[in-house]
Amino acid sequence: MTMSPDSPRRPPRARLFGIDRTSAGVERAVDEELRFHFDMTMRELMASGMNPEDARREAERRFGDVGLVRDRLAHIDRQRVGQEKRAEWWSGLAQDIRYAIRGMLLQPGFATVIVIALALGIGANATMFGIVDRLLFRPPAFLIAPERTHHLYFQRVVDGKVFTGISAQYQRFLDISESATTTEVIGAFSTRRVAVGVGEDTRELTLGAMSSSLWKMFNARPVLGRFFAAGEDKDIGGAHVVVLSHGYWLSKYAGSDSVLGKTMQIGAATYTVIGVAPRGFAATQLLTPSAFIPIGVSAAEDFGEMWKRYRTTYNITWLEIFARSKEGVTVEAMTADLTNAYRRSWEKQITVQPRTAPLTIAQPRVAVYPVFEERGPEPSADTKVAKWLFGVAVVVLLIACANVGNLLLGRALRRHREIAVRLALGVSRARLARQLLTESLLLAVIGAAAGLFVAQWGGQLLRATLMPQVEWDSAIADPRVLTFATLTALVAGLLAGLAPIFQSRRTDVAAALKAGAREGYSHRSLLRTSLLVMQAALSVILLVGAGLFVRSLQGVSAVDPGYDVDRLVWVEPRLRGAQLDSVRLKALQTSFVERAKQQPGVENATLALTVPFSQTYADDVFLPGADSASKVGETIQQGASTSYFATTGTRIVRGRAFTDEDRAGAPLVVIVSELMARALWPNQDAIGQCVKMSERTGPCRTVVGIAENTKFGNFGDDWNYVFYLPEAQLGTNHYTLFVRTRGNASESVDAVRRALQPLMPGAGYVTAKSMDALVSPSMRSWQLGATMFATFGGLALLLAALGLYGVIAHSVAQRTHEMGVRVALGARTSDVAGLVIRESVRIVSVGIALGIGGSLVASRWLAPLLFEVSPRDPMVLLAVIFTLMSVSLLASWLPAVRASRVDPAESLRAE
Amino acid sequence: MSTDLELLQGTLDLLVLKTLTWGPMHGYAVARWIRETTNDELHVEEGALYTALHRMEKRAWIAADWGVSENNRKARYYRLTAAGRRQLLGKSAAFERYAQAVFRILRTA
């Protein structure tokens, strides 16, 4: 055994030769290794006396298949190099993260500010995403194949205009279910407020009436019992059965199994509990109904005697229809098929009701939309505002990113020399960029985690304000919100990291190293300034939005709807199936008014037909000689007691109010609103004119008074055409009660309800609401817009101010030497301070100009959501400019003071 | 030179690892060392030897660096890593147990 002569000699480090890790490099290395091997073998063999040719053959014999081995070695090495690269990437990442964490720990304040900025930005977005997602993007829980499930809208032409309606007739539902061929399931749904329970326990609940086919649209399993089956939902031969929602089952029956088979008084009938729906099941609704009942059975109860008429005719629309197409059927094919079914049903309608418009005129068509109403053709104002707020949240995030980018950039500038040194030492720019990116991404991830807490906390607050009745699940547990927050954090991290990376690419190594520490980087960075300008501009846009909404809210609040909202309680007697003849009903209504007036907190009371924001009675009006007066628009009819005007506070502008003389049998009288008087008798006195109601041949009613204009619908809409009739001269029986309280109405609601409840016969009951509760939801979209824009705008402004302060302070610190020179040359302290403040004002002015321009463009789309405010409202624009200017002064104040206190001797001696 | 001994699987790895305990070597030296030590009885095909070297390098049992050979040529030197040393201990113990078991049967038969 001899020692190999050429082995134990420590080889020099490999790096000196450089390692080429490309595929070609790997192959070259293998070739080189093998060449060395063959050279050595041949040399040894020739030394022992072989001729070169024999030596070569012997070497190859010893080796085996050279080509095959060479390929195998190259293959193994390529795999190894890949492994190494991955390992290095991960260890590099670990190193970057360690480096970033060390940096954060060294400057905890800096990191905290960044994390807070990102947390607010990401939190605001996660919150708004959660809301918008729930409203618009997420299909109802348990829904099978949401992409094939549609909400049917019915279009027909009336008076040359296309009218689109969501609600349909029971018979229409049956017709379409029968003749549609492209659908798998067609279901009907309708919600109703119904009295549930007996005696004191009676509560008005929202129930979902659904066809049994609708259950087939969901893959929900009952947690208890069963759902109702086909046939059980029919009005004839159906069953009085009810399926409880999970929430109601828990709250009312404590989640007990023994609830099955129990009976429930719903409306005027008794239902048997047969099952409990799973948690989160709300059928097609955003708000979970308390329970689900068979649609035909419940309709027969609800409509009472009228149902006999409605079940076969097409007179009343009250339900919504949903359909799931068969697999492979396109939306167009399904729409065509459903339109066909609709037309066939329309033909059937003509045979039942000959006065129906013919197909050629009505041109009935079905349009399909996503299941949620909010995504249909008529989303609510709340949804529109929510969409806007989501956009606003994105802007806040942009500002936060700009701000963080600016802070990171500031630090990158301070670390200018360090970066230059590292570049000089051979750290590649790509590696450096990755490190900066790691840092900003890490900050963003921490920010996102904190942002989720913001979302959880702020989200509850916001959602309670925005959609108080929706059953929200907790935000943090929601995987979609989590995904969204993570993605947002990544984007934010990338955006914020871009600025310093961009800066590091421009670093001129030689120049930076040559300059002294003081000269490190004294000229202002254009990038930093641009970021500041952008922040200021975006803040301006948000603040303009806030201002416009605040002005709208002011405008809406200042609107006098023509009745005293704060002092009125609306009382509705619910007979609950009790059959009263007109005499007894009249007596009951009279006793209601009398009993209400006797209450200590009550000033007055009246019967009324039309209830603002809730139910309006419209009727046609005719003038003698003229064809129809209804061309003025919808004319609303209000039946009123003699005490009506004193109760509601609606003023009589001319003529008189009703008196006890206006009873049945006395000359017929009417009071009209100012707007209506002007529309009907443009150049004449309305008092004394004759008006006919309902039909041309009706009796003349003499106008005895003109009342001030009122708004019974949305505040954003125009004044209504209203005419008032004394209830004594009007036959209708569906009266409700307005009660005028001495103090604030909302405090007396319950007292009024308790006082009147005992008057109800049988199982009847009374509901009472303050007028304010009826009116305020219609103001909510403005309230929401004002609050949220102001919150987000304030947030944006705060971030922008912080960013401005940071940059100005940094610039002052950099220019200490220059300031010292100026002071030494005789500049006054006010000159130096002015220099700093001017810099800040210059930046903000550019931002304001851009922001105002941007908001003028954006507010065109905002205009439909505003109330009587021009999107170019000069007051708002001026206020925003003033605010921004003040903030820029504030932000530069401290740095300016610091600059003016520069001691020239000290600053010049430094270094 | 008597009968050819076919190399059992894994045995080549063991031989290479053992050889490298003497210090860093290039592939040629490893091949020569094994040939001379076994008086060329094992007939290790050198292509298989290099495959074993590269495979073990991928598994990080051995590491390779470029170095300069005694005749001033650029050569790839392999050395044992800590993981390789552990492998050698484990594998040689297992091989010994295996060989003894085989011997016991051969002797009794």
Coordinates of C-alpha atoms in Angstrom, one line a residue, chain A residues 1-14 17-19 28-30 32-44 59 61-65 69 72-74 76-77 79-80 83-84, chain B residues 22-33 35-37 40 43-59 64-79:
Chain A
M1 CA 0.0 0.0 0.0
T2 CA 1.6 3.3 -1.0
M3 CA 0.5 6.7 -0.2
S4 CA -0.9 8.5 -3.3
P5 CA 1.7 11.1 -4.0
D6 CA -0.7 13.8 -5.1
S7 CA -3.5 13.7 -2.5
P8 CA -3.0 15.2 1.0
R9 CA -2.3 18.7 0.1
R10 CA -4.8 21.2 1.2
P11 CA -6.5 22.7 -1.9
P12 CA -6.8 26.5 -2.1
R13 CA -10.3 27.9 -1.6
A14 CA -12.4 27.3 -4.7
F17 CA -11.4 30.2 -9.6
G18 CA -15.0 31.4 -9.5
I19 CA -17.9 29.0 -9.9
R28 CA -17.6 22.5 -18.5
A29 CA -16.6 21.6 -14.9
V30 CA -17.4 18.0 -15.5
E32 CA -12.5 19.5 -17.0
E33 CA -12.6 17.0 -14.2
L34 CA -12.7 14.1 -16.6
R35 CA -10.0 15.4 -18.8
F36 CA -7.7 15.7 -15.8
H37 CA -8.6 12.1 -14.9
F38 CA -7.7 10.8 -18.4
D39 CA -4.5 12.8 -18.6
M40 CA -3.3 11.4 -15.3
T41 CA -4.3 7.8 -16.1
M42 CA -2.5 8.0 -19.5
R43 CA 0.5 9.6 -18.0
E44 CA 0.8 6.8 -15.5
A59 CA -7.9 4.3 -19.7
R61 CA -11.6 0.5 -20.7
R62 CA -11.1 1.3 -17.0
F63 CA -13.6 4.1 -17.1
G64 CA -16.6 2.6 -18.9
D65 CA -19.0 4.5 -21.1
V69 CA -21.1 8.9 -17.3
R72 CA -25.0 11.5 -15.6
L73 CA -22.5 13.6 -13.7
A74 CA -23.7 16.8 -15.4
I76 CA -26.4 15.2 -10.8
D77 CA -24.4 18.4 -10.6
Q79 CA -29.6 19.1 -9.4
R80 CA -27.0 19.9 -6.7
Q83 CA -30.4 22.8 -4.4
E84 CA -27.6 25.1 -3.4
Chain B
W22 CA -7.0 10.1 4.5
G23 CA -7.6 13.7 3.4
P24 CA -8.9 15.6 0.4
M25 CA -8.3 13.8 -3.0
H26 CA -9.2 14.2 -6.6
G27 CA -11.1 11.5 -8.4
Y28 CA -8.1 10.0 -10.0
A29 CA -6.4 9.6 -6.7
V30 CA -9.4 8.0 -5.1
A31 CA -9.6 5.5 -8.0
R32 CA -5.9 4.7 -7.7
W33 CA -6.0 4.4 -4.0
R35 CA -7.1 -0.1 -7.0
E36 CA -3.8 -0.3 -5.2
T37 CA -5.2 -1.0 -1.8
D40 CA -7.1 -4.4 -8.2
H43 CA -12.5 -3.9 -10.5
V44 CA -14.2 -0.7 -9.7
E45 CA -15.3 0.9 -13.0
E46 CA -14.1 4.4 -12.8
G47 CA -17.2 5.9 -14.3
A48 CA -19.2 4.4 -11.5
L49 CA -16.7 5.8 -9.0
Y50 CA -17.2 9.4 -10.4
T51 CA -21.0 8.9 -10.3
A52 CA -20.7 7.9 -6.7
L53 CA -18.5 10.9 -5.9
H54 CA -20.9 13.4 -7.5
R55 CA -24.0 11.7 -6.0
M56 CA -22.5 11.9 -2.5
E57 CA -21.5 15.5 -3.1
K58 CA -25.2 16.3 -3.9
R59 CA -26.1 14.6 -0.6
A64 CA -15.7 19.4 -3.6
D65 CA -13.3 22.3 -4.3
W66 CA -11.2 23.2 -7.2
G67 CA -7.5 23.0 -6.3
V68 CA -4.1 22.7 -7.9
S69 CA -2.6 19.3 -8.3
E70 CA 1.1 18.4 -7.5
N71 CA 1.9 18.8 -11.3
N72 CA 0.2 22.2 -11.3
R73 CA -3.0 21.2 -13.0
K74 CA -6.4 22.4 -12.0
A75 CA -8.2 19.5 -10.3
R76 CA -11.4 18.8 -8.4
Y77 CA -10.6 17.8 -4.8
Y78 CA -13.1 16.0 -2.7
R79 CA -13.2 16.0 1.1

